[in-house]
Amino acid sequence: MKYNKTYILKEDFYAKWSTTLDISNLTHMSKSYIEELERGTKQNPSFNKVVALAQALGVKVDELILSA
């Protein structure tokens, strides 16, 4: 499964949350992990993490997953 980081971090992330700490607190993921996803140094998060990100951002899971 590939995570569509561009969608989250460009369209929704900055529109809804002011800092990576905000999304970190909502998802219970570390701030550094969120930042690694943002930079692209961390790829292919687990499905549970994608679900947590989708819930925090108020989008559907399938919007965060790139088609193979």
PDB file of C-alpha atoms in Angstrom:
ATOM      1  CA  MET A   1       0.000   0.000   0.000  1.00  0.00           C
ATOM      2  CA  LYS A   2       1.361   3.398  -0.904  1.00  0.00           C
ATOM      3  CA  TYR A   3       0.485   6.456   1.111  1.00  0.00           C
ATOM      4  CA  ASN A   4      -0.382   9.578  -0.827  1.00  0.00           C
ATOM      5  CA  LYS A   5       1.603  12.045   1.290  1.00  0.00           C
ATOM      6  CA  THR A   6       1.062  14.871  -1.182  1.00  0.00           C
ATOM      7  CA  TYR A   7      -2.694  14.772  -0.638  1.00  0.00           C
ATOM      8  CA  ILE A   8      -2.491  14.773   3.138  1.00  0.00           C
ATOM      9  CA  LEU A   9       0.264  17.255   3.611  1.00  0.00           C
ATOM     10  CA  LYS A  10      -0.559  19.733   0.902  1.00  0.00           C
ATOM     11  CA  GLU A  11      -4.357  19.804   0.686  1.00  0.00           C
ATOM     12  CA  ASP A  12      -5.645  18.824   4.104  1.00  0.00           C
ATOM     13  CA  PHE A  13      -2.847  18.972   6.617  1.00  0.00           C
ATOM     14  CA  TYR A  14      -1.995  22.626   6.321  1.00  0.00           C
ATOM     15  CA  ALA A  15      -5.594  23.649   5.741  1.00  0.00           C
ATOM     16  CA  LYS A  16      -6.804  22.119   9.014  1.00  0.00           C
ATOM     17  CA  TRP A  17      -3.827  21.983  11.371  1.00  0.00           C
ATOM     18  CA  SER A  18      -1.257  24.598  12.169  1.00  0.00           C
ATOM     19  CA  THR A  19       1.531  22.258  13.286  1.00  0.00           C
ATOM     20  CA  THR A  20       2.707  18.690  13.057  1.00  0.00           C
ATOM     21  CA  LEU A  21       2.246  18.595  16.823  1.00  0.00           C
ATOM     22  CA  ASP A  22      -1.511  19.076  16.371  1.00  0.00           C
ATOM     23  CA  ILE A  23      -1.848  16.069  14.075  1.00  0.00           C
ATOM     24  CA  SER A  24       0.556  14.111  16.257  1.00  0.00           C
ATOM     25  CA  ASN A  25      -1.657  14.647  19.287  1.00  0.00           C
ATOM     26  CA  LEU A  26      -4.775  13.562  17.387  1.00  0.00           C
ATOM     27  CA  THR A  27      -3.226  10.424  15.920  1.00  0.00           C
ATOM     28  CA  HIS A  28      -1.026   9.442  18.882  1.00  0.00           C
ATOM     29  CA  MET A  29       1.918   9.265  16.482  1.00  0.00           C
ATOM     30  CA  SER A  30       5.148  11.018  17.289  1.00  0.00           C
ATOM     31  CA  LYS A  31       5.755  14.469  15.888  1.00  0.00           C
ATOM     32  CA  SER A  32       8.972  13.201  14.314  1.00  0.00           C
ATOM     33  CA  TYR A  33       7.096  10.369  12.566  1.00  0.00           C
ATOM     34  CA  ILE A  34       4.602  12.851  11.094  1.00  0.00           C
ATOM     35  CA  GLU A  35       7.510  15.026   9.946  1.00  0.00           C
ATOM     36  CA  GLU A  36       9.217  12.014   8.334  1.00  0.00           C
ATOM     37  CA  LEU A  37       6.016  11.280   6.404  1.00  0.00           C
ATOM     38  CA  GLU A  38       5.916  14.909   5.363  1.00  0.00           C
ATOM     39  CA  ARG A  39       9.509  14.839   4.084  1.00  0.00           C
ATOM     40  CA  GLY A  40       9.039  11.459   2.436  1.00  0.00           C
ATOM     41  CA  THR A  41      11.827   9.830   4.448  1.00  0.00           C
ATOM     42  CA  LYS A  42       9.259   7.491   5.998  1.00  0.00           C
ATOM     43  CA  GLN A  43       7.098   5.628   3.511  1.00  0.00           C
ATOM     44  CA  ASN A  44       4.379   2.999   3.510  1.00  0.00           C
ATOM     45  CA  PRO A  45       2.880   3.505   6.966  1.00  0.00           C
ATOM     46  CA  SER A  46       0.793   0.661   8.373  1.00  0.00           C
ATOM     47  CA  PHE A  47      -2.883   0.553   7.537  1.00  0.00           C
ATOM     48  CA  ASN A  48      -3.716   1.479  11.145  1.00  0.00           C
ATOM     49  CA  LYS A  49      -1.655   4.645  10.812  1.00  0.00           C
ATOM     50  CA  VAL A  50      -3.346   5.552   7.540  1.00  0.00           C
ATOM     51  CA  VAL A  51      -6.731   5.062   9.242  1.00  0.00           C
ATOM     52  CA  ALA A  52      -5.667   7.292  12.152  1.00  0.00           C
ATOM     53  CA  LEU A  53      -4.456   9.992   9.739  1.00  0.00           C
ATOM     54  CA  ALA A  54      -7.683   9.803   7.738  1.00  0.00           C
ATOM     55  CA  GLN A  55      -9.802  10.131  10.870  1.00  0.00           C
ATOM     56  CA  ALA A  56      -7.769  13.062  12.135  1.00  0.00           C
ATOM     57  CA  LEU A  57      -7.989  14.802   8.762  1.00  0.00           C
ATOM     58  CA  GLY A  58     -11.651  13.978   8.229  1.00  0.00           C
ATOM     59  CA  VAL A  59     -11.107  12.222   4.909  1.00  0.00           C
ATOM     60  CA  LYS A  60     -11.739   8.699   3.627  1.00  0.00           C
ATOM     61  CA  VAL A  61      -8.933   6.159   3.875  1.00  0.00           C
ATOM     62  CA  ASP A  62      -9.031   5.535   0.137  1.00  0.00           C
ATOM     63  CA  GLU A  63      -8.219   9.187  -0.459  1.00  0.00           C
ATOM     64  CA  LEU A  64      -4.878   8.630   1.277  1.00  0.00           C
ATOM     65  CA  ILE A  65      -3.879   5.526  -0.655  1.00  0.00           C
ATOM     66  CA  LEU A  66      -2.425   5.643  -4.143  1.00  0.00           C
ATOM     67  CA  SER A  67      -3.712   3.094  -6.625  1.00  0.00           C
ATOM     68  CA  ALA A  68      -1.166   0.488  -7.599  1.00  0.00           C
TER      69      ALA A  68
END
